[in-house]
GROMACS .gro file of C-alpha atoms in nm:
model
  172
    1MET     CA    1   1.335  -1.732   0.182
    2THR     CA    2   1.477  -1.539  -0.054
    3ALA     CA    3   1.627  -1.206  -0.003
    4GLY     CA    4   1.398  -0.965  -0.070
    5PRO     CA    5   1.245  -0.564   0.069
    6LEU     CA    6   1.359  -0.503   0.412
    7VAL     CA    7   0.978  -0.407   0.503
    8VAL     CA    8   0.703  -0.406   0.295
    9LEU     CA    9   0.406  -0.184   0.358
   10VAL     CA   10   0.024  -0.219   0.270
   11GLY     CA   11  -0.265  -0.043   0.340
   12PRO     CA   12  -0.544   0.186   0.159
   13MET     CA   13  -0.491   0.454   0.003
   14GLY     CA   14  -0.447   0.817   0.208
   15SER     CA   15  -0.318   0.521   0.489
   16GLY     CA   16   0.093   0.687   0.463
   17LYS     CA   17   0.251   0.432   0.272
   18SER     CA   18   0.481   0.647   0.052
   19THR     CA   19   0.541   0.886   0.324
   20VAL     CA   20   0.608   0.663   0.615
   21GLY     CA   21   0.768   0.413   0.390
   22ALA     CA   22   0.995   0.694   0.282
   23LEU     CA   23   1.072   0.735   0.659
   24LEU     CA   24   1.188   0.381   0.733
   25ALA     CA   25   1.387   0.376   0.441
   26GLU     CA   26   1.549   0.699   0.559
   27ARG     CA   27   1.607   0.561   0.952
   28LEU     CA   28   1.684   0.223   0.766
   29GLY     CA   29   1.977   0.346   0.592
   30VAL     CA   30   1.813   0.188   0.284
   31SER     CA   31   1.644   0.299  -0.041
   32TYR     CA   32   1.257   0.314  -0.100
   33ARG     CA   33   1.076   0.198  -0.388
   34ASP     CA   34   0.692   0.240  -0.450
   35THR     CA   35   0.509   0.002  -0.703
   36ASP     CA   36   0.244   0.248  -0.830
   37THR     CA   37   0.520   0.481  -0.916
   38ASP     CA   38   0.691   0.242  -1.081
   39ILE     CA   39   0.335   0.169  -1.297
   40VAL     CA   40   0.333   0.526  -1.417
   41THR     CA   41   0.641   0.549  -1.442
   42ALA     CA   42   0.640   0.277  -1.694
   43GLN     CA   43   0.310   0.360  -1.877
   44GLY     CA   44   0.416   0.765  -1.856
   45ARG     CA   45   0.076   0.838  -1.732
   46PRO     CA   46  -0.072   0.876  -1.431
   47ILE     CA   47  -0.312   0.535  -1.283
   48SER     CA   48  -0.624   0.753  -1.322
   49ASP     CA   49  -0.562   0.775  -1.673
   50ILE     CA   50  -0.478   0.418  -1.696
   51PHE     CA   51  -0.785   0.331  -1.537
   52VAL     CA   52  -1.003   0.526  -1.796
   53ASP     CA   53  -0.799   0.433  -2.069
   54GLU     CA   54  -0.795   0.090  -2.009
   55GLY     CA   55  -0.956  -0.058  -1.761
   56GLU     CA   56  -0.896  -0.199  -1.382
   57PRO     CA   57  -0.815  -0.573  -1.530
   58TYR     CA   58  -0.540  -0.402  -1.745
   59PHE     CA   59  -0.451  -0.230  -1.426
   60ARG     CA   60  -0.429  -0.506  -1.196
   61GLU     CA   61  -0.216  -0.690  -1.439
   62LEU     CA   62   0.057  -0.410  -1.457
   63GLU     CA   63   0.052  -0.409  -1.095
   64ARG     CA   64   0.068  -0.799  -1.098
   65GLN     CA   65   0.416  -0.774  -1.238
   66ALA     CA   66   0.570  -0.478  -1.063
   67VAL     CA   67   0.463  -0.603  -0.760
   68ALA     CA   68   0.655  -0.952  -0.826
   69ALA     CA   69   0.978  -0.713  -1.004
   70ALA     CA   70   0.973  -0.532  -0.688
   71VAL     CA   71   0.951  -0.791  -0.457
   72ALA     CA   72   1.245  -1.014  -0.641
   73GLU     CA   73   1.512  -0.726  -0.736
   74HIS     CA   74   1.453  -0.480  -0.424
   75THR     CA   75   1.587  -0.492  -0.056
   76GLY     CA   76   1.505  -0.190   0.052
   77VAL     CA   77   1.127  -0.061   0.228
   78LEU     CA   78   0.869  -0.091  -0.046
   79ALA     CA   79   0.546   0.027  -0.054
   80LEU     CA   80   0.198  -0.168  -0.241
   81GLY     CA   81  -0.113   0.017  -0.395
   82GLY     CA   82  -0.375  -0.021  -0.231
   83GLY     CA   83  -0.537  -0.316  -0.414
   84ALA     CA   84  -0.206  -0.467  -0.497
   85VAL     CA   85  -0.356  -0.762  -0.257
   86LEU     CA   86  -0.637  -0.848  -0.444
   87ASP     CA   87  -0.452  -1.061  -0.671
   88GLU     CA   88  -0.411  -1.420  -0.536
   89GLY     CA   89   0.003  -1.462  -0.643
   90THR     CA   90   0.053  -1.155  -0.461
   91ARG     CA   91  -0.072  -1.252  -0.147
   92THR     CA   92   0.143  -1.542  -0.226
   93LEU     CA   93   0.472  -1.373  -0.277
   94LEU     CA   94   0.396  -1.237   0.073
   95ALA     CA   95   0.374  -1.488   0.267
   96GLY     CA   96   0.619  -1.526   0.522
   97ARG     CA   97   0.777  -1.102   0.432
   98PRO     CA   98   0.808  -0.845   0.724
   99VAL     CA   99   0.448  -0.708   0.580
  100ALA     CA  100   0.286  -0.417   0.766
  101TYR     CA  101  -0.064  -0.341   0.660
  102LEU     CA  102  -0.104   0.039   0.748
  103SER     CA  103  -0.467   0.049   0.880
  104MET     CA  104  -0.725   0.363   0.916
  105ASP     CA  105  -1.076   0.426   0.967
  106VAL     CA  106  -1.297   0.607   0.703
  107GLU     CA  107  -1.314   0.938   0.868
  108GLU     CA  108  -0.895   0.955   0.854
  109ALA     CA  109  -0.875   0.867   0.489
  110VAL     CA  110  -1.152   1.144   0.427
  111ARG     CA  111  -0.954   1.378   0.660
  112ARG     CA  112  -0.607   1.302   0.425
  113VAL     CA  113  -0.708   1.227   0.073
  114GLY     CA  114  -1.085   1.406   0.099
  115LEU     CA  115  -1.183   1.065  -0.075
  116GLY     CA  116  -1.210   1.139  -0.456
  117ALA     CA  117  -1.007   1.384  -0.630
  118ALA     CA  118  -0.732   1.132  -0.818
  119ARG     CA  119  -0.884   0.797  -0.678
  120PRO     CA  120  -1.093   0.600  -0.979
  121LEU     CA  121  -1.204   0.367  -0.723
  122LEU     CA  122  -1.362   0.621  -0.558
  123ALA     CA  123  -1.538   0.893  -0.795
  124VAL     CA  124  -1.897   0.803  -0.700
  125ASN     CA  125  -2.007   0.816  -0.328
  126PRO     CA  126  -1.659   0.763  -0.170
  127ARG     CA  127  -1.748   0.729   0.160
  128ARG     CA  128  -1.941   0.404   0.095
  129GLN     CA  129  -1.735   0.351  -0.171
  130TRP     CA  130  -1.429   0.294   0.028
  131ARG     CA  131  -1.588   0.152   0.301
  132GLU     CA  132  -1.683  -0.111   0.059
  133LEU     CA  133  -1.332  -0.170  -0.056
  134MET     CA  134  -1.215  -0.182   0.260
  135GLU     CA  135  -1.469  -0.444   0.363
  136ALA     CA  136  -1.332  -0.610   0.064
  137ARG     CA  137  -0.949  -0.550   0.152
  138ARG     CA  138  -0.939  -0.574   0.546
  139PRO     CA  139  -0.866  -0.942   0.533
  140LEU     CA  140  -0.618  -0.949   0.276
  141TYR     CA  141  -0.464  -0.680   0.405
  142THR     CA  142  -0.421  -0.935   0.702
  143GLU     CA  143  -0.356  -1.200   0.541
  144VAL     CA  144  -0.025  -1.096   0.409
  145ALA     CA  145   0.037  -0.886   0.705
  146ARG     CA  146   0.341  -0.963   0.973
  147VAL     CA  147   0.229  -0.650   1.173
  148VAL     CA  148  -0.018  -0.425   1.182
  149VAL     CA  149   0.014  -0.035   1.275
  150ALA     CA  150  -0.285   0.180   1.303
  151THR     CA  151  -0.208   0.530   1.203
  152ASP     CA  152  -0.538   0.711   1.296
  153ASP     CA  153  -0.458   1.020   1.510
  154ARG     CA  154  -0.082   0.931   1.430
  155THR     CA  155   0.213   1.128   1.217
  156PRO     CA  156   0.405   0.959   0.997
  157GLU     CA  157   0.711   0.943   1.267
  158GLU     CA  158   0.506   0.762   1.528
  159VAL     CA  159   0.389   0.590   1.275
  160ALA     CA  160   0.738   0.448   1.115
  161GLN     CA  161   0.870   0.434   1.463
  162ALA     CA  162   0.572   0.167   1.524
  163VAL     CA  163   0.721   0.005   1.220
  164LEU     CA  164   1.049  -0.066   1.362
  165ASP     CA  165   0.902  -0.186   1.683
  166ALA     CA  166   0.663  -0.422   1.552
  167LEU     CA  167   0.934  -0.550   1.319
  168GLU     CA  168   1.197  -0.554   1.552
  169LEU     CA  169   1.410  -0.370   1.347
  170LYS     CA  170   1.691  -0.115   1.420
  171ASP     CA  171   1.729   0.197   1.270
  172VAL     CA  172   2.113   0.327   1.167
   0.00000   0.00000   0.00000
């Protein structure tokens, strides 16, 4: 295995990847990177606009490229967008890496993100859409993950500690 991220976080939107990722990076004394932020920065527009203007397949290709670049270049904590695991090449790239799947149930998702605002895949009937997305993605998150950490009813600090413990990493 070549060098790469110390920790990779995957999971659905709202699971806390960005917040927990930043906490983990601070505790491990490394940098934090988010592939969604990489895409927004490179494109100069929000992901929701990319979906509307160019469509999901175009976004997924941008995402695939962003993940490949980040895994090759970044040695700190890396958070991937919720749908990044849909790409088979991305799943192959994550094989054997320290990947933590941050899981949560639909009620927690509703509580955290309200299931709607700026979430292009959840524009119509968000609860049903979220459940359908999770039915498709849960097996993929599990496939790439070395560890699964439930985030329901936990603070970001508790989730970060659970990831450190599960991956047997020591903070600085």
